[in-house]
Structure formats: structure tokens, C-alpha cells
Tab-separated table of C-alpha atoms and ligand atoms in Angstrom:
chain	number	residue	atom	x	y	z
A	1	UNK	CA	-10.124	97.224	87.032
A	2	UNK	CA	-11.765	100.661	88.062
A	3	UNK	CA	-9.473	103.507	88.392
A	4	UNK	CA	-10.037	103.639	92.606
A	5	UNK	CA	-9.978	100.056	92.219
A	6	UNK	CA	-6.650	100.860	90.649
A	7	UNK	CA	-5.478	102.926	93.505
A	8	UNK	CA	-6.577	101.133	96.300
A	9	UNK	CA	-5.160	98.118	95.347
A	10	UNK	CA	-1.922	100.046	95.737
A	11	UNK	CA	-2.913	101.005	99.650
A	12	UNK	CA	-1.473	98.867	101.557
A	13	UNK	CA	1.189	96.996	99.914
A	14	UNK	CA	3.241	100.163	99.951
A	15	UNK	CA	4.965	101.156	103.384
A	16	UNK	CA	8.314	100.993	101.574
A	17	UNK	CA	8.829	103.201	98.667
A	18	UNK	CA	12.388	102.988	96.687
A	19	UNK	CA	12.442	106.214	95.433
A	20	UNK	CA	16.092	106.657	92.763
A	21	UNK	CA	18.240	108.291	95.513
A	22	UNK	CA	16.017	108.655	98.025
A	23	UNK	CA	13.467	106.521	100.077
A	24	UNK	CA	10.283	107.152	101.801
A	25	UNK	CA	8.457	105.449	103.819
A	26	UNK	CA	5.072	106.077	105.200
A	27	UNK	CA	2.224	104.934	107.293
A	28	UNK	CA	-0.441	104.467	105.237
A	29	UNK	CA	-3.728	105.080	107.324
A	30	UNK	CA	-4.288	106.508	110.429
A	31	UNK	CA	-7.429	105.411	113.147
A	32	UNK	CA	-8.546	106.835	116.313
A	33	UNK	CA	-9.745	110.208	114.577
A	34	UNK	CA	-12.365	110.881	112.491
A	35	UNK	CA	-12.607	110.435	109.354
A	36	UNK	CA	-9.525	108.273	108.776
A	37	UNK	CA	-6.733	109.876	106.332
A	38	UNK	CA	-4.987	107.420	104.002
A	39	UNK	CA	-2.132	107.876	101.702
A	40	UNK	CA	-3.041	107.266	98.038
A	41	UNK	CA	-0.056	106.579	95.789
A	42	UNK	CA	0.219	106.665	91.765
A	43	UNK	CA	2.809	106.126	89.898
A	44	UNK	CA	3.172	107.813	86.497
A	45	UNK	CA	5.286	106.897	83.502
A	46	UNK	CA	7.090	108.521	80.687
A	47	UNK	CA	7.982	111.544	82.787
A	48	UNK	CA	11.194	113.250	82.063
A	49	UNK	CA	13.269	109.815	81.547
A	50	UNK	CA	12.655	108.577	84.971
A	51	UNK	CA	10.636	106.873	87.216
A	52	UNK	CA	7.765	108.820	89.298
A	53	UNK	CA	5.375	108.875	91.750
A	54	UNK	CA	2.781	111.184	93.716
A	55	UNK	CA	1.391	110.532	97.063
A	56	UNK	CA	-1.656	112.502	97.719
A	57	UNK	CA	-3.152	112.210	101.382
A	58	UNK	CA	-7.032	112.371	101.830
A	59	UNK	CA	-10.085	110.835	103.916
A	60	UNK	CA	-10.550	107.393	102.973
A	61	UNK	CA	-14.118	107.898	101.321
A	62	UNK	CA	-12.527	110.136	99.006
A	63	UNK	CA	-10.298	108.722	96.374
A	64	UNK	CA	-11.888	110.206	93.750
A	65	UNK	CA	-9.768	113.274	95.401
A	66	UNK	CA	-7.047	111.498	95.212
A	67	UNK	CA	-7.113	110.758	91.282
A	68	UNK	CA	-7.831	114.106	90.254
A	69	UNK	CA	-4.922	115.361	92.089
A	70	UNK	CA	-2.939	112.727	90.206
A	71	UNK	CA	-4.170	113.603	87.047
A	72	UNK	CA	-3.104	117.629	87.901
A	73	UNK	CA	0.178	117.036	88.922
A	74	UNK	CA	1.159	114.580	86.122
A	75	UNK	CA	-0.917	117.351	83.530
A	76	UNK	CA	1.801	119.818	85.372
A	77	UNK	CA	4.643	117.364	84.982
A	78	UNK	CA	4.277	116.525	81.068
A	79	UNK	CA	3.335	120.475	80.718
A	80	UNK	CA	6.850	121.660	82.002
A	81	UNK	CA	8.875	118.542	80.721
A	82	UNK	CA	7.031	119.532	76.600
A	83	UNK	CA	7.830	123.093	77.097
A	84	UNK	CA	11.363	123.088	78.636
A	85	UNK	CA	12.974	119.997	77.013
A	86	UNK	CA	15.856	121.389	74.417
A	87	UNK	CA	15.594	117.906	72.767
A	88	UNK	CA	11.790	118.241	71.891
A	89	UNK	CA	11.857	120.031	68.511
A	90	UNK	CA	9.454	122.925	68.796
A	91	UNK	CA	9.588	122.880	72.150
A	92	UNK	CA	10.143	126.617	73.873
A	93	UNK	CA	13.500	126.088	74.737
A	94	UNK	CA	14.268	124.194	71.687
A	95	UNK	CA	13.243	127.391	69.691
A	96	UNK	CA	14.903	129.988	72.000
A	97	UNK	CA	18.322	127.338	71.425
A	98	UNK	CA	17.646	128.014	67.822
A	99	UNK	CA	16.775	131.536	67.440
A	100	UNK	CA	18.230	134.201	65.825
A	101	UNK	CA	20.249	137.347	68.201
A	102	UNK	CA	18.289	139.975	68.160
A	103	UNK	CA	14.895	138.408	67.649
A	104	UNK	CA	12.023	138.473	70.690
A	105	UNK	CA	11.375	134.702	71.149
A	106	UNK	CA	7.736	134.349	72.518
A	107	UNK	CA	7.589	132.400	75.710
A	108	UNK	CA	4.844	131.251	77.893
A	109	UNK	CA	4.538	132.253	81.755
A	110	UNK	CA	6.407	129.244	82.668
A	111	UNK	CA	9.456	129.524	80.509
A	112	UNK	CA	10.005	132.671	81.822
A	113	UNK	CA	9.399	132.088	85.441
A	114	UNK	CA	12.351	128.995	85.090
A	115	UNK	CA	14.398	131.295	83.234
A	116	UNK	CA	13.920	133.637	85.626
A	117	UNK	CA	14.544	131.041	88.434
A	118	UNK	CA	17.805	130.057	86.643
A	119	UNK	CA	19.057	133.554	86.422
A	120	UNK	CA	18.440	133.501	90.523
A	121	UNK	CA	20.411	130.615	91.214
A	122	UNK	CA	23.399	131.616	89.360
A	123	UNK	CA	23.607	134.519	91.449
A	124	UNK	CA	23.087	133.021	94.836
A	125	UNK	CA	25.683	130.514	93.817
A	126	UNK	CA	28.194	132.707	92.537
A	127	UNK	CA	27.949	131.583	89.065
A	128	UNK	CA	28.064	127.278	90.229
A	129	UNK	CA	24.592	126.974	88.361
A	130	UNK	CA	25.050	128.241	85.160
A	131	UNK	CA	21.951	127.019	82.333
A	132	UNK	CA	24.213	128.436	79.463
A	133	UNK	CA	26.751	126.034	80.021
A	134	UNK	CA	25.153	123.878	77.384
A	135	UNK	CA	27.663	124.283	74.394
A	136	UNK	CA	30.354	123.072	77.267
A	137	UNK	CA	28.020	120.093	78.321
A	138	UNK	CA	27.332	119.296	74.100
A	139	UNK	CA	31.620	119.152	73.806
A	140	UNK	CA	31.686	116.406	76.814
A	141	UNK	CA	29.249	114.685	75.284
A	142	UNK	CA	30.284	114.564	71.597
A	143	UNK	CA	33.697	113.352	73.598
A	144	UNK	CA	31.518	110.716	75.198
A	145	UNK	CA	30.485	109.577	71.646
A	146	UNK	CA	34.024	109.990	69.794
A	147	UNK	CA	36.331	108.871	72.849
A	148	UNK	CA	38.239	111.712	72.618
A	149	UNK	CA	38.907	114.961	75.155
A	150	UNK	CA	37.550	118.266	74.095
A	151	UNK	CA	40.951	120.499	73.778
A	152	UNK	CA	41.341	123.596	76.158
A	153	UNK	CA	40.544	125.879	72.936
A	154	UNK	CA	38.020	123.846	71.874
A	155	UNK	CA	36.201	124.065	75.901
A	156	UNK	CA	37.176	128.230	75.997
A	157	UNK	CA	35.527	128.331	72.586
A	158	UNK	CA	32.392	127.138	73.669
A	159	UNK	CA	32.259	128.830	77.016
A	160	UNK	CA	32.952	132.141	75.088
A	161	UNK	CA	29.669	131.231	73.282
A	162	UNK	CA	27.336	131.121	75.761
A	163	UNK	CA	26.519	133.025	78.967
A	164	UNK	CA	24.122	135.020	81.062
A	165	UNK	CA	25.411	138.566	79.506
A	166	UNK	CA	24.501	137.057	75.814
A	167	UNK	CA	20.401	136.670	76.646
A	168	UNK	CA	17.501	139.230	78.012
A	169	UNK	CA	14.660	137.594	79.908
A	170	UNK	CA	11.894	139.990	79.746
A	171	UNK	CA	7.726	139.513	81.263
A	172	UNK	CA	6.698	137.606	77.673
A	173	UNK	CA	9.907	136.147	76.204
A	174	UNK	CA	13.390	136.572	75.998
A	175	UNK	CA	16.157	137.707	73.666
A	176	UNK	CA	19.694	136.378	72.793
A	177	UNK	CA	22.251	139.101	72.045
A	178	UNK	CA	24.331	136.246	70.384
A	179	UNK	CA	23.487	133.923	67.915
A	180	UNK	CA	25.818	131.539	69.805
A	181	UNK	CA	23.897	131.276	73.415
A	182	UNK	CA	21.869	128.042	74.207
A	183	UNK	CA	20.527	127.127	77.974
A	184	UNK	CA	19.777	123.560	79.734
A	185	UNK	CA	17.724	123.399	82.066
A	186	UNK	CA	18.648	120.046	83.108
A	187	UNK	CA	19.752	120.899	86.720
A	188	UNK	CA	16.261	123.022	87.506
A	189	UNK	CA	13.603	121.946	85.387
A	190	UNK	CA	12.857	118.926	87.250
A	191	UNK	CA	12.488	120.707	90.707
A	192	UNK	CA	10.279	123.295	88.759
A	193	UNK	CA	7.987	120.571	87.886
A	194	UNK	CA	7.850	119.378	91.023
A	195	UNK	CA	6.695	122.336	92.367
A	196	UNK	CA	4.157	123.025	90.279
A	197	UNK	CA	2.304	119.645	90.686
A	198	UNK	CA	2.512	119.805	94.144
A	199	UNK	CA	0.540	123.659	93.953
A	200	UNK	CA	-1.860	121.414	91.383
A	201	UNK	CA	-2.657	119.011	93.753
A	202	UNK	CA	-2.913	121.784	96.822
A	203	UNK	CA	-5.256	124.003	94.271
A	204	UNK	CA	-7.468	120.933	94.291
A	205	UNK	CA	-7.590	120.741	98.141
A	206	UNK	CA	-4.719	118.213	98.693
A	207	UNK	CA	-3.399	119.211	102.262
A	208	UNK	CA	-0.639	116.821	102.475
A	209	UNK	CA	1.261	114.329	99.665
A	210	UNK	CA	4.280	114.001	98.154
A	211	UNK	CA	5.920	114.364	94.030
A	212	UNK	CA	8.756	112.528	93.963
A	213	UNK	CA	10.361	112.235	90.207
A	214	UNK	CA	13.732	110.361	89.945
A	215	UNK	CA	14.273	110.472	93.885
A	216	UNK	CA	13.914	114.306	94.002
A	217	UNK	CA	10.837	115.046	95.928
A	218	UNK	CA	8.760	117.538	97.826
A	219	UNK	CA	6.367	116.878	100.339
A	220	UNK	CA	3.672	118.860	102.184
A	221	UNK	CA	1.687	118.451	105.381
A	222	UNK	CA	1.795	115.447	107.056
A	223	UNK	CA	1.675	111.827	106.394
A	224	UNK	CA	-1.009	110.163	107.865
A	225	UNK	CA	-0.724	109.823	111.769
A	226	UNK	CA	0.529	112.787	111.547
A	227	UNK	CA	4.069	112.624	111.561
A	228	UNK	CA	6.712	114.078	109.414
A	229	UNK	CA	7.354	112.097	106.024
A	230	UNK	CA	10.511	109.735	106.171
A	231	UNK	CA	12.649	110.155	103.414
A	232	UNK	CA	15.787	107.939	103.278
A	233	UNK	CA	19.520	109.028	101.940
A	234	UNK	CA	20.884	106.782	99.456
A	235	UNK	CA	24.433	105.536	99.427
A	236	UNK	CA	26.285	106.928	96.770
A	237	UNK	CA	28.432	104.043	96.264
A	238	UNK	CA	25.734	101.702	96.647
A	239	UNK	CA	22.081	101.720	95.392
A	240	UNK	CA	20.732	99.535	97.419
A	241	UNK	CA	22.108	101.213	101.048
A	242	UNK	CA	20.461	103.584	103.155
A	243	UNK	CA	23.058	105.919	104.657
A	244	UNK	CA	20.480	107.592	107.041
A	245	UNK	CA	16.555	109.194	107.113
A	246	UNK	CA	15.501	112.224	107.256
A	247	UNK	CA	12.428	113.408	108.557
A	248	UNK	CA	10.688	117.021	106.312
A	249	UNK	CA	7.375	118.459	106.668
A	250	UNK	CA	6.741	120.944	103.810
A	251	UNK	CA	9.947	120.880	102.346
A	252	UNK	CA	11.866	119.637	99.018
A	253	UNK	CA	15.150	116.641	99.157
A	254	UNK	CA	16.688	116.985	96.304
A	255	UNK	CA	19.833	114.793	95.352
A	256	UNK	CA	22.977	115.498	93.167
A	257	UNK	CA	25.802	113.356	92.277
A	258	UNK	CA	28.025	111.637	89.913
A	259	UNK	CA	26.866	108.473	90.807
A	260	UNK	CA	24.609	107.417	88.207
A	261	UNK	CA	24.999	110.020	85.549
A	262	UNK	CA	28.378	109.547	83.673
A	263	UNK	CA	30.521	109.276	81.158
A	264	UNK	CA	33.513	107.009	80.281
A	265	UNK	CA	36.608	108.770	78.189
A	266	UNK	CA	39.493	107.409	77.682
A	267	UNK	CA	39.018	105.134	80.592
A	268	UNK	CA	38.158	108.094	82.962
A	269	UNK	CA	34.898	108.311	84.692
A	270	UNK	CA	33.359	111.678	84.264
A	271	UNK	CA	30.507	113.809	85.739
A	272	UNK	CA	27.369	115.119	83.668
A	273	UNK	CA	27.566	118.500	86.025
A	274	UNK	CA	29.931	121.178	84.650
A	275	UNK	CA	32.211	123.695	86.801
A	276	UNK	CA	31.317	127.088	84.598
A	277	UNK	CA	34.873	128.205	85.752
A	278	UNK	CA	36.707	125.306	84.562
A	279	UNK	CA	34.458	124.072	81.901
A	280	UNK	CA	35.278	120.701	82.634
A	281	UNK	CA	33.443	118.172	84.582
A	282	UNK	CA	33.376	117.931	88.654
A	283	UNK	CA	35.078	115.786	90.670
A	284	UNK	CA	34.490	117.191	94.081
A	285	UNK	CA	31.507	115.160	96.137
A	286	UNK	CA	29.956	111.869	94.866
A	287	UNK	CA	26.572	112.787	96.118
A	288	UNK	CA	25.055	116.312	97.596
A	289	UNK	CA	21.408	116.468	98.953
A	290	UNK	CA	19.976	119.296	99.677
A	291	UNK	CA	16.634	120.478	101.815
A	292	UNK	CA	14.586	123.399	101.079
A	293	UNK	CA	11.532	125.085	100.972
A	294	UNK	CA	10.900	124.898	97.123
A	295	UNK	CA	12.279	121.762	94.797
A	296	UNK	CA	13.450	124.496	92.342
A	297	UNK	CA	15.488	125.474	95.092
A	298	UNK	CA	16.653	122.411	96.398
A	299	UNK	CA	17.454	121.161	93.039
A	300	UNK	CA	19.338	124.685	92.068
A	301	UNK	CA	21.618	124.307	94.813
A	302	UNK	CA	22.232	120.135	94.798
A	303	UNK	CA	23.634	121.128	91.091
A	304	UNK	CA	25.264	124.068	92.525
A	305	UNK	CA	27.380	122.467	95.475
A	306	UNK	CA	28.195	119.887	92.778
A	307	UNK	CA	30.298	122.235	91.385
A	308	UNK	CA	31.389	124.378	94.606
A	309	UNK	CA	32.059	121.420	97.037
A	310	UNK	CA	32.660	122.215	100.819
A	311	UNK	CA	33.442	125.515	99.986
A	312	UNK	CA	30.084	126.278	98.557
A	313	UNK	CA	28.534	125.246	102.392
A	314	UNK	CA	29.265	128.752	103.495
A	315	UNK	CA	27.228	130.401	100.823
A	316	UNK	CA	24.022	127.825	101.822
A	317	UNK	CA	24.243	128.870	105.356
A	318	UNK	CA	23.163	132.520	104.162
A	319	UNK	CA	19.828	131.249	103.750
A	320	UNK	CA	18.370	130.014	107.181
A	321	UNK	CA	15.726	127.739	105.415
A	322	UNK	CA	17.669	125.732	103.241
A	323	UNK	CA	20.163	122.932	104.457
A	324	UNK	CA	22.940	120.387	102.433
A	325	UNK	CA	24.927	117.655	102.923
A	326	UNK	CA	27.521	116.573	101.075
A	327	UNK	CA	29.348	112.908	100.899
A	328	UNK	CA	32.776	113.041	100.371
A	329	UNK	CA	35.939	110.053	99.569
A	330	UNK	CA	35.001	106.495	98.388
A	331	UNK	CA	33.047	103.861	99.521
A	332	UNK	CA	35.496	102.633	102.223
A	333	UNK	CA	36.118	106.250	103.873
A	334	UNK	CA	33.462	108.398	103.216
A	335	UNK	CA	32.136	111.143	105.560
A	336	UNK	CA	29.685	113.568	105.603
A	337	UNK	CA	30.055	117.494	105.745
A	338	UNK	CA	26.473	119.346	106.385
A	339	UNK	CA	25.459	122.861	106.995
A	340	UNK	CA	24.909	123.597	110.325
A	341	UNK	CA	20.924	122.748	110.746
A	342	UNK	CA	21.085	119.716	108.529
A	343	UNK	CA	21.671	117.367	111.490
A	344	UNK	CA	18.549	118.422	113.324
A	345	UNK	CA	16.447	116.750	110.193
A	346	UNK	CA	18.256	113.764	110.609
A	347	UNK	CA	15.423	110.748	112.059
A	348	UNK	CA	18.419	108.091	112.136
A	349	UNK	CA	21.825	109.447	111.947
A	350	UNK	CA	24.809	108.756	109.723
A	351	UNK	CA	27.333	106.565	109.714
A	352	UNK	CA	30.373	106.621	107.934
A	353	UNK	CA	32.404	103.641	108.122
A	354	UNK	CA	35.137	105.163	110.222
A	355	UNK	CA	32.584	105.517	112.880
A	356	UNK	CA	31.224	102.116	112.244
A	357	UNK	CA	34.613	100.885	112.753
A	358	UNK	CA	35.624	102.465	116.088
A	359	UNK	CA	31.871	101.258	117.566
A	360	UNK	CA	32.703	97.681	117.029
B	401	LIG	P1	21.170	117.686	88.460
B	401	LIG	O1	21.006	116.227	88.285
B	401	LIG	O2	19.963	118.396	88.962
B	401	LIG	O3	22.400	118.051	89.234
B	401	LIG	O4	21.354	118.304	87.005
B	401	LIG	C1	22.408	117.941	86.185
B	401	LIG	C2	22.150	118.475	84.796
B	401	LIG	O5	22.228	119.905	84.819
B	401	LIG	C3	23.200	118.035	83.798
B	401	LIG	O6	22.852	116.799	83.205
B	401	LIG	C4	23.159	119.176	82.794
B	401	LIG	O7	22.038	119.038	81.947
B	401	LIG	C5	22.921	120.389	83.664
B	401	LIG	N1	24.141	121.021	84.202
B	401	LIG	C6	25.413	120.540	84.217
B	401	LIG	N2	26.248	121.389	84.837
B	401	LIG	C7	25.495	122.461	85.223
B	401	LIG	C8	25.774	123.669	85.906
B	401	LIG	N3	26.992	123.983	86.351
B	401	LIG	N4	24.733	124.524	86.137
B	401	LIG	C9	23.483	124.228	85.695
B	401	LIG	N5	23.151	123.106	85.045
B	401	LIG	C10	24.139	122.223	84.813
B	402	LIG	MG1	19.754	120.146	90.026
């Protein structure tokens, strides 16, 4: 089968996309004006441990279109996954874990510009997102493996190690003042890559489309018939339930929670996202999504309210373009707390089971 065979033959079968914590759903061709715009969809494998997909919308004569701008963002995808993985020996951030103090590590645009990024978001969260928690995150998981808890010295220990103060970003690499400091970029580098295929596939003339790796997404323009791209909120006590839709033109969804990505110690369930403060796992909201211009954004501050909880709504409504929601208590009496505009994205609203309740 032909590569546009290949795509086409994905048309039409697809108005329901399960996307990991999120769902969209899209018309897939519009009529009336001319020349029709369809939504080509591509799925791409053996991207950062997850499943993936890119939407790109075009006229239907040109598919050809469509493929290249597959082929860029997925080039962007594998480009930021080989250079900012800490588990890919060689890799930038592999060698910046394993450098010297002292030394200038070389790093490519991109390294620095997530770096950078990083450095951001641990401002604007008041320290929430922290990369350089990784020698905390490497004692949780060594517990996962053994069974048992990292002691109190052994979790101020390896917060001492590592932090923003111990590393220098500067235009064409960075330097660690400690020999001790390692990053993660776990939490960010995911919404980085996002954003940079979806610039690929606009460089290439794509007006409208959608990345979506692992349920975080970002979509652009419109889907075709013009409306605003539907993207549905998992249930974060239940895969297979849609809690409510949202509807985003040009914007970012990205989803945090402890949901799917745990550990079991001593019998205890425990988060993969780390409160800097406490260096120990959260426990405040199962699931946070969060809306905003950029993915690298979005996915800095789903990570981020992870850690701060209700509490961290307040800093979120500083910036007027950029809205969260957070899902809070268990699956029988859960409600939702949102920043002010989030509501107003909302295509079908929520319903927490307390409100189901009284309706009936
Ligand atoms: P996400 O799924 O985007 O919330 O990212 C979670 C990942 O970010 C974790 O698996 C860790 O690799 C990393 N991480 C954990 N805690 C933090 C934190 N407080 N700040 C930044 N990254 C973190
Ligand atoms: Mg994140």
C-alpha cells in the first residue's frame, strides 16, 4: 500500500480518537466551500514511551502535504526525545548529568532553549517545577525497586545535591557548579516536543492540525468545518470515562496526574511527581489539566499544580491566557476546582457525581 494510500485509508474511519487522557474528536471533511479541507491523521510509534499521533488539515488533493508534515513533526519529535532523554547514553542531557563542576558542557540550541524554559517555570511556579529534583525522583525509585522508604536524611541528602543555584545555563551550553546536580526533564520535554512539531508542520504550510503524544496535545487553526477542535477530559479514576469536552483553537491541553504513573511501597500508592519542598511524592489532586498557549507551558504548569494543588490556582490566574482544572477526592465524590476562565472552554460541562445525584 502507497503511503497516501496509507493515509487515506485512515480518513474516514476516524471521528473518534482515544487519545491517553484526553479525547478528540473531529469532523473529518468539510463541503459546500471550495476546495474541500480534510483532516489527515498519522500515527507514529516509538516516540517517547507512548502512543502518538498528528493530525494535519489540508485540501483534499493534497496529501502529499499532509505526509511531509508528518514526517517534520515526527523528525522534531525523535530530535528532542534523542537529545533530552537522561536515559540515552550520550545523549545531551545524559552528558550534562555526567559532567564534571566546573566544565562548559556543549549544548545544542534546543537543550538550551528547554533548559531555559525549565528555569522559567520554576519561577512562575514558585519553585513547584523543579528539573533538578532528579536525585529525589532516583531515591523513590530505587525504593520502588527495593520496597523500602528513602529515610528523611537520605531525601535531604539528595535534595542538598541538586538545585537551580548548582548549574549556569549560558547561549551555547551550560555549567554545573557541583559535581552533584542532575536535571529531568520529564515534566517539560514532552510539551517542548510538541511544540516544535507543530512549528514543523506550520513551516511547511500546515494551517491547522493537531500533535497529540500520550494525551498531551496542541492544536492550531481549525478543524475542518471550521469549528474549534473537541478535546475530551478523561476520568481520572476511570480510563474509559469522559468527564467533559473542551473546545481550543490554537491552544495546548496538557494533563497531569497520579493516575497512571505510580509506584507501590510498602503497600502505599505513590506519585511519580515530586513536591521540591517536601521531597516526597504528591498526594494533592488525582488529575490536573491545564490550557495554554504553548504545550511547554501547559505541560510546565499540569506538573506544577501537581505539586501546589488548589493553592497553586491563584498563581495561574496571573497569566490571563492560560487556564487549569484540577479533580479533587475519589471516584465516588470528586469535584472540580478551575481557574476562573476555564469554564468558558468547556463544550459539555462537568459533572461530578454529587451533582449527578441531586439531578436524578
Ligand atoms: P508530567 O507527567 O508532565 O507531570 O511529568 C512528570 C515527570 O516530571 C516525572 O515522571 C518526573 O520525571 C518529573 N518530575 C517529577 N516531579 C517534578 C517536579 N516537581 N518538577 C519537575 N519535574 C518533575
Ligand atoms: Mg508536565
Amino acid at each position: 500500500m502507497s503511503r497516501n494510500t496509507q493515509i487515506k485509508s485512515l480518513l474516514w474511519a476516524l471521528v473518534l480518537l482515544g487519545i491517553g487522557g484526553l479525547l478528540v474528536v473531529g469532523l473529518w471533511q468539510t463541503a459546500g466551500t471550495n476546495p474541500v479541507q480534510v483532516g489527515y491523521r498519522r500515527e507514529l510509534t516509538g516516540i517517547m514511551s507512548t502512543s502518538c499521533q498528528v493530525v494535519a488539515v489540508v485540501p483534499a488533493d493534497q496529501d502529499t502535504r499532509a505526509a511531509q508534515a508528518f514526517a517534520a513533526a515526527e523528525g522534531e519529535l525523535r530530535d528532542v526525545e534523542a537529545k533530552m532523554s537522561t536515559y540515552i547514553q550520550g545523549s545531551e542531557m545524559w552528558l550534562l548529568n555526567t559532567a564534571t563542576a566546573g566544565e562548559l558542557v556543549p549544548l545544542s540550541p534546543t537543550a538550551v532553549e528547554v533548559l531555559n524554559a525549565a528555569a522559567e517555570g520554576h519561577r512562575q511556579t514558585a519553585g513547584a517545577f523543579d528539573v533538578t529534583i532528579r536525585p529525589v525522583i532516583e531515591q523513590w525509585k530505587q525504593a520502588a525497586q527495593t520496597g523500602r522508604l528513602p529515610s528523611p536524611a537520605q531525601l535531604a541528602d539528595a535534595r542538598a545535591a541538586s538545585s537551580w543555584e548548582q548549574i549556569e545555563i549560558m547561549p551555547n551550553g551550560a555549567i554545573k557548579t557541583s559535581e552533584t546536580v542532575t536535571v529531568d526533564l520529564g515534566g517539560i520535554a514532552k510539551g517542548y516536543g510538541i511544540d516544535r512539531a507543530v512549528k514543523a508542520m506550520q513551516r511547511r504550510g500546515i494551517s491547522a492540525g493537531l500533535v497529540d503524544v500520550g494525551g498531551d496535545l496542541r492544536a492550531f487553526g481549525r478543524r475542518p468545518g471550521g469549528g474549534p477542535w473537541r478535546i475530551g477530559i478523561r476520568s481520572p479514576f476511570d480510563k474509559g470515562q469522559m468527564l467533559g469536552s473542551l473546545g481550543v483553537t490554537d491552544a495546548a491541553v496538557c494533563t497531569s496526574g497520579n493516575y497512571e504513573r505510580y509506584s507501590i511501597i510498602e503497600g502505599r500508592r505513590y506519585s511519580h511527581i515530586i513536591d521540591p519542598h517536601t521531597a516526597r511524592p504528591v498526594e494533592i489532586a488525582p488529575s490536573v489539566t491545564v490550557v495554554a498557549p504553548t504545550a511547554t507551558e501547559a505541560d510546565t504548569w499540569a506538573t506544577a499544580l501537581s505539586v501546589l494543588g488548589t493553592n497553586g490556582l491563584e498563581l495561574v490566574e496571573a497569566h490571563d491566557d492560560i487556564e487549569a482544572l484540577l479533580i479533587v477526592g475519589d471516584p465516588n465524590n470528586w469535584h472540580p476546582i478551575a481557574t476562573s476562565g476555564f469554564e468558558d472552554l468547556l463544550l459539555t460541562p462537568l459533572t461530578p457525581p454529587s451533582a449527578a445525584a441531586s439531578a436524578n
